[in-house]
Amino acid sequence: VLSSFFTSGGGADVWQPGFGSVAAPPGVYVYQPRAVPLYVGDDGQPVLLGGGPQVMPFVGSGHGKHVDVATYRCVESGSDAGSPVTSGSAIKTHIRYGLCIGSLVFLAMLACYYSAPAIAFAPTARQPAVAQATVIAMPPRMGECVVYGEGHVRSFDGARPNFYGEGEIHFVKSDTVTVQGRLLGRAETKGIAATSKLVIGGPFLHGHLIDVGSLAEGSITVDGAPVLKYFPSAHYIEGVGSLSYNGEGQLIDGAISAGDHRVVHISLPLGVQLTVFRWDRYIDFRILMPPQPGQDGACGNWDGSERNDSTREVMARIGARVPGDELLFRHHTTVRISQAEDSLLRLCRPELLAEARRVCPLESELVTTTGGAPNDRELRSCYFDVCFGSDKHILSQAEMLGL
């Protein structure tokens, strides 16, 4: 039960009853739920203050019992005039209003709190929302060209051309990267050529040239100077790339038995990588690189179709051999034609001979290595590629024919 308490109203002490049955002290204003309150004097007689039909009984000095009041007025002692004093029910009403308003404010604060992120990031007319895309740099598309054995090629598009005649050819010819190879025949292959040496150049090397050949060809060079003199070893070209020489690497030609390998690994700009296996008289190699502008060569034009990378079509597009003004080697090799090759040429189909006459250069356009009158060895070497470039087993045929 709450205790009663005193408040001050209009200069007089006002008795405000609490909850429950509490005795009112004498000589104070006592309030009941009546329209017109009374003053309780010291003699215990109630005095009507407002003059109305309603009265409030008094039950003795200091022993009045009362309940909560609605409205009342208060006057100074002995006066018949008073000023309004707020009622207990009005106080309760204000408390209710206060609770309601406080609840509304609290709910509004909660609404603002939970909606704050949406408001903070909502686009406005002055600042339209712009989708932010995350750009992920994708690695360049890489492709592989493999050259092995007696002039066998697996192009970037998966074609299988073969280049059997001696001379220098483009494996990769582009606006940025150039890889040229020198093809030479051997007695054990009845003159059918394999790659003896390759040279790497082009604008992407900033004027540098890298030469790697078979063990019989001698030193590996950069700009004509021998490098990788020891096994194993490494060499760095400042601002360009690196070369390493060791026995590591997956074999390219499945016909080669496992054993000691001499492998050159070359890492160059644009993601170009070459792996060169050095054998006694020839090399196998793998080129790993992204496509380049204007690309063509024995490794194909990398247009997504293997059908246009045949030996004849490649030679028709870029020429049968590397012309002198494009040659990265110091000089052209002296082309030879073996007896076995001459014998096989007699077996060339007429339609392929006609194609060879169209693709191969005239004698007046042939590359000469002697400085004298041109000979037809270069021409016959070109004819041999046109006639048999699509036959992977030409060496086996020569052996079967006893040539």
mmCIF file of C-alpha atoms in Angstrom:
data_model
loop_
_atom_site.group_PDB
_atom_site.id
_atom_site.type_symbol
_atom_site.label_atom_id
_atom_site.label_comp_id
_atom_site.label_asym_id
_atom_site.label_seq_id
_atom_site.Cartn_x
_atom_site.Cartn_y
_atom_site.Cartn_z
ATOM 1 C CA VAL A 1 0.000 0.000 0.000
ATOM 2 C CA LEU A 2 1.379 3.370 -0.984
ATOM 3 C CA SER A 3 1.585 6.012 1.756
ATOM 4 C CA SER A 4 -0.379 9.233 1.579
ATOM 5 C CA PHE A 5 1.583 12.426 0.979
ATOM 6 C CA PHE A 6 1.321 16.199 1.243
ATOM 7 C CA THR A 7 1.410 18.607 -1.647
ATOM 8 C CA SER A 8 1.163 22.355 -1.736
ATOM 9 C CA GLY A 9 -1.731 24.006 -3.521
ATOM 10 C CA GLY A 10 -2.738 27.693 -3.439
ATOM 11 C CA GLY A 11 -0.681 28.428 -0.242
ATOM 12 C CA ALA A 12 -2.357 25.683 1.867
ATOM 13 C CA ASP A 13 -1.304 22.158 2.689
ATOM 14 C CA VAL A 14 -3.309 19.690 0.708
ATOM 15 C CA TRP A 15 -3.756 16.132 1.830
ATOM 16 C CA GLN A 16 -3.483 13.718 -1.080
ATOM 17 C CA PRO A 17 -4.629 10.266 -0.050
ATOM 18 C CA GLY A 18 -2.768 7.212 -1.177
ATOM 19 C CA PHE A 19 -4.138 3.797 -1.985
ATOM 20 C CA GLY A 20 -5.933 1.849 0.704
ATOM 21 C CA SER A 21 -7.549 2.988 3.925
ATOM 22 C CA VAL A 22 -5.440 5.781 5.467
ATOM 23 C CA ALA A 23 -6.507 8.275 8.175
ATOM 24 C CA ALA A 24 -6.415 11.987 7.260
ATOM 25 C CA PRO A 25 -4.680 14.280 9.801
ATOM 26 C CA PRO A 26 -6.701 17.131 11.316
ATOM 27 C CA GLY A 27 -6.599 20.699 10.037
ATOM 28 C CA VAL A 28 -5.963 19.867 6.406
ATOM 29 C CA TYR A 29 -7.950 19.792 3.250
ATOM 30 C CA VAL A 30 -9.359 16.398 2.587
ATOM 31 C CA TYR A 31 -10.575 15.339 -0.857
ATOM 32 C CA GLN A 32 -13.073 12.772 -1.947
ATOM 33 C CA PRO A 33 -14.576 11.932 -5.359
ATOM 34 C CA ARG A 34 -17.081 14.784 -5.223
ATOM 35 C CA ALA A 35 -17.567 17.785 -7.401
ATOM 36 C CA VAL A 36 -17.266 20.162 -4.404
ATOM 37 C CA PRO A 37 -14.754 19.432 -1.589
ATOM 38 C CA LEU A 38 -15.165 20.521 2.075
ATOM 39 C CA TYR A 39 -12.823 22.003 4.588
ATOM 40 C CA VAL A 40 -12.503 20.082 7.809
ATOM 41 C CA GLY A 41 -12.118 22.443 10.705
ATOM 42 C CA ASP A 42 -10.566 21.829 14.115
ATOM 43 C CA ASP A 43 -14.038 21.265 15.548
ATOM 44 C CA GLY A 44 -14.584 18.378 13.183
ATOM 45 C CA GLN A 45 -17.365 20.107 11.180
ATOM 46 C CA PRO A 46 -17.204 20.103 7.374
ATOM 47 C CA VAL A 47 -17.355 23.441 5.632
ATOM 48 C CA LEU A 48 -18.803 23.643 2.088
ATOM 49 C CA LEU A 49 -16.371 25.475 -0.198
ATOM 50 C CA GLY A 50 -17.948 25.587 -3.641
ATOM 51 C CA GLY A 51 -21.623 25.652 -2.874
ATOM 52 C CA GLY A 52 -23.130 22.729 -4.665
ATOM 53 C CA PRO A 53 -25.551 19.992 -4.003
ATOM 54 C CA GLN A 54 -22.872 17.473 -3.173
ATOM 55 C CA VAL A 55 -21.263 17.300 0.313
ATOM 56 C CA MET A 56 -18.514 15.264 1.884
ATOM 57 C CA PRO A 57 -19.089 13.871 5.401
ATOM 58 C CA PHE A 58 -16.485 14.129 8.137
ATOM 59 C CA VAL A 59 -16.163 11.384 10.755
ATOM 60 C CA GLY A 60 -14.091 12.969 13.482
ATOM 61 C CA SER A 61 -10.884 14.828 14.029
ATOM 62 C CA GLY A 62 -7.971 12.959 12.568
ATOM 63 C CA HIS A 63 -10.055 9.906 11.724
ATOM 64 C CA GLY A 64 -11.543 10.670 8.313
ATOM 65 C CA LYS A 65 -11.594 7.759 5.848
ATOM 66 C CA HIS A 66 -11.534 8.419 2.126
ATOM 67 C CA VAL A 67 -10.841 6.977 -1.283
ATOM 68 C CA ASP A 68 -9.249 8.307 -4.489
ATOM 69 C CA VAL A 69 -10.724 11.621 -5.745
ATOM 70 C CA ALA A 70 -11.708 12.911 -9.140
ATOM 71 C CA THR A 71 -11.798 16.759 -8.989
ATOM 72 C CA TYR A 72 -11.545 19.236 -6.149
ATOM 73 C CA ARG A 73 -10.698 22.786 -5.265
ATOM 74 C CA CYS A 74 -8.524 24.167 -2.485
ATOM 75 C CA VAL A 75 -8.749 27.412 -0.498
ATOM 76 C CA GLU A 76 -6.697 28.966 2.173
ATOM 77 C CA SER A 77 -7.729 28.395 5.811
ATOM 78 C CA GLY A 78 -11.092 30.028 6.586
ATOM 79 C CA SER A 79 -11.707 31.255 3.084
ATOM 80 C CA ASP A 80 -14.630 30.532 0.834
ATOM 81 C CA ALA A 81 -12.670 31.077 -2.357
ATOM 82 C CA GLY A 82 -10.052 28.793 -3.795
ATOM 83 C CA SER A 83 -8.044 27.947 -6.821
ATOM 84 C CA PRO A 84 -8.239 24.713 -8.783
ATOM 85 C CA VAL A 85 -5.919 21.902 -7.831
ATOM 86 C CA THR A 86 -5.197 18.970 -10.134
ATOM 87 C CA SER A 87 -7.074 15.849 -9.193
ATOM 88 C CA GLY A 88 -5.591 12.427 -8.574
ATOM 89 C CA SER A 89 -7.395 10.966 -11.607
ATOM 90 C CA ALA A 90 -5.981 13.771 -13.726
ATOM 91 C CA ILE A 91 -2.520 12.851 -12.482
ATOM 92 C CA LYS A 92 -3.195 9.278 -13.506
ATOM 93 C CA THR A 93 -4.372 10.523 -16.895
ATOM 94 C CA HIS A 94 -1.130 12.480 -17.343
ATOM 95 C CA ILE A 95 0.821 9.411 -16.357
ATOM 96 C CA ARG A 96 -1.064 7.376 -18.941
ATOM 97 C CA TYR A 97 -0.442 10.047 -21.557
ATOM 98 C CA GLY A 98 3.210 10.073 -20.597
ATOM 99 C CA LEU A 99 3.454 6.309 -20.860
ATOM 100 C CA CYS A 100 1.719 6.335 -24.237
ATOM 101 C CA ILE A 101 3.945 9.118 -25.557
ATOM 102 C CA GLY A 102 7.046 7.418 -24.167
ATOM 103 C CA SER A 103 6.042 4.136 -25.770
ATOM 104 C CA LEU A 104 5.490 5.869 -29.099
ATOM 105 C CA VAL A 105 8.875 7.581 -28.871
ATOM 106 C CA PHE A 106 10.529 4.257 -28.022
ATOM 107 C CA LEU A 107 8.860 2.509 -30.946
ATOM 108 C CA ALA A 108 9.863 5.358 -33.257
ATOM 109 C CA MET A 109 13.470 5.050 -32.084
ATOM 110 C CA LEU A 110 13.412 1.311 -32.765
ATOM 111 C CA ALA A 111 11.993 1.909 -36.232
ATOM 112 C CA CYS A 112 14.722 4.449 -36.975
ATOM 113 C CA TYR A 113 17.387 2.098 -35.660
ATOM 114 C CA TYR A 114 16.373 -0.862 -37.821
ATOM 115 C CA SER A 115 15.701 1.236 -40.900
ATOM 116 C CA ALA A 116 18.941 3.221 -40.585
ATOM 117 C CA PRO A 117 20.984 1.077 -43.039
ATOM 118 C CA ALA A 118 18.320 1.335 -45.729
ATOM 119 C CA ILE A 119 18.114 5.088 -45.232
ATOM 120 C CA ALA A 120 21.864 5.522 -45.159
ATOM 121 C CA PHE A 121 22.451 3.720 -48.428
ATOM 122 C CA ALA A 122 19.286 4.599 -50.300
ATOM 123 C CA PRO A 123 20.099 6.278 -53.634
ATOM 124 C CA THR A 124 19.008 9.847 -54.157
ATOM 125 C CA ALA A 125 18.287 11.803 -57.289
ATOM 126 C CA ARG A 126 21.616 13.605 -56.953
ATOM 127 C CA GLN A 127 23.561 10.434 -56.248
ATOM 128 C CA PRO A 128 22.109 7.624 -58.362
ATOM 129 C CA ALA A 129 23.025 4.109 -57.357
ATOM 130 C CA VAL A 130 25.801 2.694 -59.538
ATOM 131 C CA ALA A 131 26.516 -1.011 -59.682
ATOM 132 C CA GLN A 132 30.129 -1.687 -58.751
ATOM 133 C CA ALA A 133 31.610 -4.544 -60.764
ATOM 134 C CA THR A 134 34.629 -6.454 -59.502
ATOM 135 C CA VAL A 135 37.123 -6.901 -62.327
ATOM 136 C CA ILE A 136 39.096 -10.111 -62.130
ATOM 137 C CA ALA A 137 42.060 -10.345 -64.344
ATOM 138 C CA MET A 138 41.826 -13.641 -66.168
ATOM 139 C CA PRO A 139 45.007 -15.423 -67.244
ATOM 140 C CA PRO A 140 45.647 -15.400 -71.013
ATOM 141 C CA ARG A 141 44.583 -18.390 -73.080
ATOM 142 C CA MET A 142 47.596 -20.633 -73.528
ATOM 143 C CA GLY A 143 48.290 -23.129 -76.273
ATOM 144 C CA GLU A 144 50.911 -25.734 -77.019
ATOM 145 C CA CYS A 145 52.789 -26.665 -80.149
ATOM 146 C CA VAL A 146 55.027 -29.738 -80.134
ATOM 147 C CA VAL A 147 57.797 -30.531 -82.660
ATOM 148 C CA TYR A 148 59.533 -33.915 -82.496
ATOM 149 C CA GLY A 149 61.345 -36.567 -84.465
ATOM 150 C CA GLU A 150 61.616 -36.286 -88.245
ATOM 151 C CA GLY A 151 59.721 -33.039 -88.856
ATOM 152 C CA HIS A 152 56.529 -34.031 -86.991
ATOM 153 C CA VAL A 153 54.395 -31.177 -85.649
ATOM 154 C CA ARG A 154 51.289 -30.992 -83.471
ATOM 155 C CA SER A 155 49.973 -27.477 -84.004
ATOM 156 C CA PHE A 156 48.183 -25.149 -81.573
ATOM 157 C CA ASP A 157 44.903 -26.212 -83.170
ATOM 158 C CA GLY A 158 45.794 -29.912 -83.058
ATOM 159 C CA ALA A 159 46.749 -30.389 -86.704
ATOM 160 C CA ARG A 160 49.504 -32.857 -87.637
ATOM 161 C CA PRO A 161 51.601 -31.407 -90.480
ATOM 162 C CA ASN A 162 55.071 -32.737 -91.291
ATOM 163 C CA PHE A 163 58.072 -30.894 -92.736
ATOM 164 C CA TYR A 164 60.648 -33.317 -94.160
ATOM 165 C CA GLY A 165 62.767 -31.233 -96.521
ATOM 166 C CA GLU A 166 65.920 -29.420 -95.446
ATOM 167 C CA GLY A 167 66.005 -25.670 -94.971
ATOM 168 C CA GLU A 168 64.794 -22.987 -92.581
ATOM 169 C CA ILE A 169 61.102 -22.638 -91.771
ATOM 170 C CA HIS A 170 58.910 -20.553 -89.490
ATOM 171 C CA PHE A 171 57.426 -22.501 -86.600
ATOM 172 C CA VAL A 172 55.915 -19.277 -85.214
ATOM 173 C CA LYS A 173 55.669 -16.132 -87.285
ATOM 174 C CA SER A 174 53.791 -13.208 -85.731
ATOM 175 C CA ASP A 175 53.963 -9.471 -85.115
ATOM 176 C CA THR A 176 55.574 -10.068 -81.716
ATOM 177 C CA VAL A 177 57.080 -13.562 -81.444
ATOM 178 C CA THR A 178 59.236 -15.398 -83.980
ATOM 179 C CA VAL A 179 60.528 -18.960 -83.709
ATOM 180 C CA GLN A 180 62.470 -20.311 -86.685
ATOM 181 C CA GLY A 181 63.925 -23.793 -87.133
ATOM 182 C CA ARG A 182 66.646 -25.318 -89.253
ATOM 183 C CA LEU A 183 65.823 -28.773 -90.612
ATOM 184 C CA LEU A 184 68.629 -31.152 -91.588
ATOM 185 C CA GLY A 185 68.583 -34.763 -92.772
ATOM 186 C CA ARG A 186 70.705 -37.555 -91.372
ATOM 187 C CA ALA A 187 71.995 -40.758 -92.872
ATOM 188 C CA GLU A 188 70.068 -42.881 -90.391
ATOM 189 C CA THR A 189 66.833 -41.181 -91.510
ATOM 190 C CA LYS A 190 67.662 -41.557 -95.242
ATOM 191 C CA GLY A 191 67.978 -37.782 -95.602
ATOM 192 C CA ILE A 192 64.519 -37.021 -94.145
ATOM 193 C CA ALA A 193 65.039 -33.969 -92.006
ATOM 194 C CA ALA A 194 64.514 -33.259 -88.317
ATOM 195 C CA THR A 195 64.940 -29.974 -86.471
ATOM 196 C CA SER A 196 68.616 -29.409 -85.832
ATOM 197 C CA LYS A 197 68.443 -25.938 -84.301
ATOM 198 C CA LEU A 198 65.981 -23.193 -83.468
ATOM 199 C CA VAL A 199 66.316 -19.467 -82.945
ATOM 200 C CA ILE A 200 63.925 -17.245 -80.996
ATOM 201 C CA GLY A 201 63.498 -13.551 -81.679
ATOM 202 C CA GLY A 202 61.000 -10.838 -82.482
ATOM 203 C CA PRO A 203 59.992 -7.524 -80.895
ATOM 204 C CA PHE A 204 58.997 -9.169 -77.609
ATOM 205 C CA LEU A 205 62.702 -9.912 -76.902
ATOM 206 C CA HIS A 206 63.746 -6.269 -77.415
ATOM 207 C CA GLY A 207 66.500 -7.119 -79.901
ATOM 208 C CA HIS A 208 67.813 -10.284 -78.234
ATOM 209 C CA LEU A 209 68.266 -13.616 -80.047
ATOM 210 C CA ILE A 210 68.346 -17.041 -78.404
ATOM 211 C CA ASP A 211 69.822 -20.077 -80.235
ATOM 212 C CA VAL A 212 69.393 -23.654 -79.017
ATOM 213 C CA GLY A 213 70.475 -26.666 -81.066
ATOM 214 C CA SER A 214 71.349 -30.320 -80.812
ATOM 215 C CA LEU A 215 74.436 -31.481 -78.930
ATOM 216 C CA ALA A 216 76.258 -31.676 -82.274
ATOM 217 C CA GLU A 217 75.383 -28.050 -83.006
ATOM 218 C CA GLY A 218 77.482 -26.893 -80.065
ATOM 219 C CA SER A 219 76.838 -24.057 -77.646
ATOM 220 C CA ILE A 220 73.567 -22.501 -76.563
ATOM 221 C CA THR A 221 73.883 -18.787 -77.253
ATOM 222 C CA VAL A 222 72.220 -15.482 -76.388
ATOM 223 C CA ASP A 223 73.043 -12.717 -78.854
ATOM 224 C CA GLY A 224 75.850 -14.914 -80.207
ATOM 225 C CA ALA A 225 77.552 -15.399 -76.835
ATOM 226 C CA PRO A 226 77.689 -18.924 -75.332
ATOM 227 C CA VAL A 227 75.598 -19.465 -72.172
ATOM 228 C CA LEU A 228 74.693 -22.474 -70.029
ATOM 229 C CA LYS A 229 78.216 -23.849 -70.376
ATOM 230 C CA TYR A 230 77.777 -26.180 -67.440
ATOM 231 C CA PHE A 231 75.247 -28.842 -66.627
ATOM 232 C CA PRO A 232 73.143 -27.986 -64.743
ATOM 233 C CA SER A 233 73.240 -24.187 -64.935
ATOM 234 C CA ALA A 234 71.078 -21.088 -65.398
ATOM 235 C CA HIS A 235 71.289 -17.801 -67.251
ATOM 236 C CA TYR A 236 69.286 -14.604 -66.879
ATOM 237 C CA ILE A 237 68.614 -11.976 -69.527
ATOM 238 C CA GLU A 238 67.992 -8.757 -67.640
ATOM 239 C CA GLY A 239 64.499 -7.411 -68.219
ATOM 240 C CA VAL A 240 63.648 -10.287 -70.588
ATOM 241 C CA GLY A 241 63.666 -13.759 -69.077
ATOM 242 C CA SER A 242 65.686 -16.755 -68.047
ATOM 243 C CA LEU A 243 67.176 -20.027 -69.308
ATOM 244 C CA SER A 244 67.951 -23.100 -67.235
ATOM 245 C CA TYR A 245 69.733 -26.295 -68.224
ATOM 246 C CA ASN A 246 69.043 -29.549 -66.401
ATOM 247 C CA GLY A 247 67.733 -33.086 -66.784
ATOM 248 C CA GLU A 248 64.098 -32.388 -65.898
ATOM 249 C CA GLY A 249 61.078 -32.473 -68.185
ATOM 250 C CA GLN A 250 58.428 -34.768 -69.607
ATOM 251 C CA LEU A 251 59.503 -36.450 -72.816
ATOM 252 C CA ILE A 252 57.829 -35.250 -75.999
ATOM 253 C CA ASP A 253 58.544 -38.178 -78.300
ATOM 254 C CA GLY A 254 57.156 -41.425 -76.912
ATOM 255 C CA ALA A 255 59.621 -43.376 -79.053
ATOM 256 C CA ILE A 256 62.543 -42.087 -76.973
ATOM 257 C CA SER A 257 63.535 -44.374 -74.115
ATOM 258 C CA ALA A 258 64.034 -42.981 -70.631
ATOM 259 C CA GLY A 259 67.575 -42.032 -69.742
ATOM 260 C CA ASP A 260 69.766 -39.026 -69.239
ATOM 261 C CA HIS A 261 68.183 -35.898 -70.658
ATOM 262 C CA ARG A 262 69.678 -32.546 -71.555
ATOM 263 C CA VAL A 263 66.801 -30.110 -71.325
ATOM 264 C CA VAL A 264 66.756 -26.327 -71.779
ATOM 265 C CA HIS A 265 63.854 -24.436 -70.136
ATOM 266 C CA ILE A 266 63.241 -20.941 -71.497
ATOM 267 C CA SER A 267 60.867 -18.416 -69.867
ATOM 268 C CA LEU A 268 60.219 -15.229 -71.827
ATOM 269 C CA PRO A 269 57.857 -12.201 -71.894
ATOM 270 C CA LEU A 270 54.159 -12.544 -72.802
ATOM 271 C CA GLY A 271 54.081 -15.894 -71.019
ATOM 272 C CA VAL A 272 56.089 -17.604 -73.792
ATOM 273 C CA GLN A 273 57.834 -20.766 -72.599
ATOM 274 C CA LEU A 274 59.918 -23.289 -74.504
ATOM 275 C CA THR A 275 61.209 -26.675 -73.394
ATOM 276 C CA VAL A 276 63.973 -28.040 -75.653
ATOM 277 C CA PHE A 277 65.285 -31.616 -75.461
ATOM 278 C CA ARG A 278 68.790 -31.794 -76.909
ATOM 279 C CA TRP A 279 69.696 -35.079 -78.546
ATOM 280 C CA ASP A 280 72.901 -35.905 -80.414
ATOM 281 C CA ARG A 281 71.832 -34.751 -83.895
ATOM 282 C CA TYR A 282 68.418 -33.151 -83.484
ATOM 283 C CA ILE A 283 66.079 -31.553 -80.965
ATOM 284 C CA ASP A 284 62.499 -32.036 -79.793
ATOM 285 C CA PHE A 285 60.753 -29.009 -78.343
ATOM 286 C CA ARG A 286 57.529 -27.731 -76.922
ATOM 287 C CA ILE A 287 56.217 -24.154 -77.248
ATOM 288 C CA LEU A 288 53.722 -22.894 -74.694
ATOM 289 C CA MET A 289 52.345 -19.402 -75.378
ATOM 290 C CA PRO A 290 49.219 -17.250 -75.777
ATOM 291 C CA PRO A 291 48.012 -16.355 -79.287
ATOM 292 C CA GLN A 292 49.732 -13.404 -80.925
ATOM 293 C CA PRO A 293 48.611 -10.918 -83.588
ATOM 294 C CA GLY A 294 49.300 -12.021 -87.141
ATOM 295 C CA GLN A 295 50.304 -15.504 -86.042
ATOM 296 C CA ASP A 296 51.067 -18.300 -88.506
ATOM 297 C CA GLY A 297 53.770 -20.869 -89.257
ATOM 298 C CA ALA A 298 54.333 -24.600 -89.063
ATOM 299 C CA CYS A 299 52.630 -24.509 -85.636
ATOM 300 C CA GLY A 300 49.513 -23.157 -87.357
ATOM 301 C CA ASN A 301 47.609 -19.904 -87.427
ATOM 302 C CA TRP A 302 45.711 -20.786 -84.238
ATOM 303 C CA ASP A 303 42.297 -19.830 -85.559
ATOM 304 C CA GLY A 304 40.506 -22.711 -83.872
ATOM 305 C CA SER A 305 40.482 -24.969 -86.938
ATOM 306 C CA GLU A 306 43.015 -27.702 -87.630
ATOM 307 C CA ARG A 307 41.816 -28.109 -91.224
ATOM 308 C CA ASN A 308 43.781 -25.163 -92.565
ATOM 309 C CA ASP A 309 47.074 -26.091 -90.880
ATOM 310 C CA SER A 310 48.208 -28.766 -93.321
ATOM 311 C CA THR A 311 51.743 -28.607 -94.660
ATOM 312 C CA ARG A 312 50.562 -27.392 -98.070
ATOM 313 C CA GLU A 313 48.269 -24.684 -96.696
ATOM 314 C CA VAL A 314 50.863 -23.313 -94.291
ATOM 315 C CA MET A 315 53.434 -23.101 -97.078
ATOM 316 C CA ALA A 316 50.912 -21.481 -99.406
ATOM 317 C CA ARG A 317 50.205 -18.763 -96.814
ATOM 318 C CA ILE A 318 53.688 -17.863 -95.601
ATOM 319 C CA GLY A 319 56.045 -19.444 -98.128
ATOM 320 C CA ALA A 320 57.914 -22.713 -98.261
ATOM 321 C CA ARG A 321 61.060 -21.436 -96.560
ATOM 322 C CA VAL A 322 62.209 -18.345 -94.651
ATOM 323 C CA PRO A 323 63.315 -15.634 -97.115
ATOM 324 C CA GLY A 324 66.629 -13.913 -96.593
ATOM 325 C CA ASP A 325 65.182 -10.622 -95.305
ATOM 326 C CA GLU A 326 63.341 -12.449 -92.495
ATOM 327 C CA LEU A 327 66.030 -14.935 -91.522
ATOM 328 C CA LEU A 328 67.157 -14.879 -87.876
ATOM 329 C CA PHE A 329 69.958 -17.367 -88.470
ATOM 330 C CA ARG A 330 73.258 -15.942 -89.627
ATOM 331 C CA HIS A 331 72.908 -17.651 -93.011
ATOM 332 C CA HIS A 332 70.852 -20.238 -94.875
ATOM 333 C CA THR A 333 71.969 -23.835 -94.747
ATOM 334 C CA THR A 334 73.062 -25.708 -97.833
ATOM 335 C CA VAL A 335 70.102 -27.842 -98.808
ATOM 336 C CA ARG A 336 70.727 -31.474 -99.717
ATOM 337 C CA ILE A 337 68.504 -34.096 -101.318
ATOM 338 C CA SER A 338 69.147 -37.715 -100.559
ATOM 339 C CA GLN A 339 68.827 -40.571 -103.037
ATOM 340 C CA ALA A 340 65.905 -41.921 -101.039
ATOM 341 C CA GLU A 341 64.098 -38.608 -101.286
ATOM 342 C CA ASP A 342 64.610 -38.441 -105.056
ATOM 343 C CA SER A 343 63.224 -41.931 -105.389
ATOM 344 C CA LEU A 344 60.176 -41.078 -103.293
ATOM 345 C CA LEU A 345 59.528 -37.924 -105.351
ATOM 346 C CA ARG A 346 59.015 -40.123 -108.412
ATOM 347 C CA LEU A 347 56.125 -41.692 -106.534
ATOM 348 C CA CYS A 348 54.363 -38.379 -105.854
ATOM 349 C CA ARG A 349 50.780 -38.273 -107.100
ATOM 350 C CA PRO A 350 50.208 -35.998 -110.131
ATOM 351 C CA GLU A 351 47.704 -33.744 -108.348
ATOM 352 C CA LEU A 352 50.212 -33.164 -105.527
ATOM 353 C CA LEU A 353 52.950 -32.335 -108.015
ATOM 354 C CA ALA A 354 50.630 -29.747 -109.545
ATOM 355 C CA GLU A 355 50.011 -28.330 -106.083
ATOM 356 C CA ALA A 356 53.776 -28.258 -105.466
ATOM 357 C CA ARG A 357 54.346 -26.240 -108.628
ATOM 358 C CA ARG A 358 51.843 -23.694 -107.351
ATOM 359 C CA VAL A 359 53.155 -23.519 -103.793
ATOM 360 C CA CYS A 360 56.922 -23.792 -104.274
ATOM 361 C CA PRO A 361 58.918 -20.845 -105.652
ATOM 362 C CA LEU A 362 60.327 -20.661 -109.159
ATOM 363 C CA GLU A 363 64.005 -21.364 -109.629
ATOM 364 C CA SER A 364 64.682 -17.654 -109.994
ATOM 365 C CA GLU A 365 63.142 -17.133 -106.562
ATOM 366 C CA LEU A 366 64.989 -19.959 -104.832
ATOM 367 C CA VAL A 367 67.273 -19.287 -101.896
ATOM 368 C CA THR A 368 70.895 -19.811 -102.924
ATOM 369 C CA THR A 369 73.540 -20.591 -100.355
ATOM 370 C CA THR A 370 76.547 -20.634 -102.702
ATOM 371 C CA GLY A 371 76.154 -17.156 -104.144
ATOM 372 C CA GLY A 372 76.247 -18.618 -107.644
ATOM 373 C CA ALA A 373 73.572 -19.850 -109.987
ATOM 374 C CA PRO A 374 70.507 -21.244 -108.225
ATOM 375 C CA ASN A 375 70.056 -24.995 -108.134
ATOM 376 C CA ASP A 376 66.906 -27.007 -107.792
ATOM 377 C CA ARG A 377 67.679 -28.674 -104.453
ATOM 378 C CA GLU A 378 65.621 -26.091 -102.578
ATOM 379 C CA LEU A 379 62.841 -26.623 -105.085
ATOM 380 C CA ARG A 380 62.863 -30.373 -104.657
ATOM 381 C CA SER A 381 62.976 -30.021 -100.906
ATOM 382 C CA CYS A 382 59.798 -27.938 -101.133
ATOM 383 C CA TYR A 383 58.214 -30.484 -103.478
ATOM 384 C CA PHE A 384 58.977 -33.258 -101.025
ATOM 385 C CA ASP A 385 57.065 -31.426 -98.248
ATOM 386 C CA VAL A 386 54.033 -30.840 -100.477
ATOM 387 C CA CYS A 387 53.954 -34.440 -101.683
ATOM 388 C CA PHE A 388 54.508 -36.183 -98.342
ATOM 389 C CA GLY A 389 53.791 -33.621 -95.638
ATOM 390 C CA SER A 390 50.526 -35.344 -94.749
ATOM 391 C CA ASP A 391 52.200 -38.757 -94.318
ATOM 392 C CA LYS A 392 53.537 -39.277 -90.821
ATOM 393 C CA HIS A 393 55.192 -42.587 -91.728
ATOM 394 C CA ILE A 394 57.226 -41.620 -94.766
ATOM 395 C CA LEU A 395 60.435 -42.950 -93.233
ATOM 396 C CA SER A 396 58.805 -46.337 -92.691
ATOM 397 C CA GLN A 397 57.701 -46.357 -96.325
ATOM 398 C CA ALA A 398 61.220 -45.603 -97.502
ATOM 399 C CA GLU A 399 62.513 -48.464 -95.399
ATOM 400 C CA MET A 400 59.841 -50.817 -96.723
ATOM 401 C CA LEU A 401 60.791 -49.853 -100.299
ATOM 402 C CA GLY A 402 64.427 -50.540 -99.551
ATOM 403 C CA LEU A 403 65.451 -47.025 -100.470
#
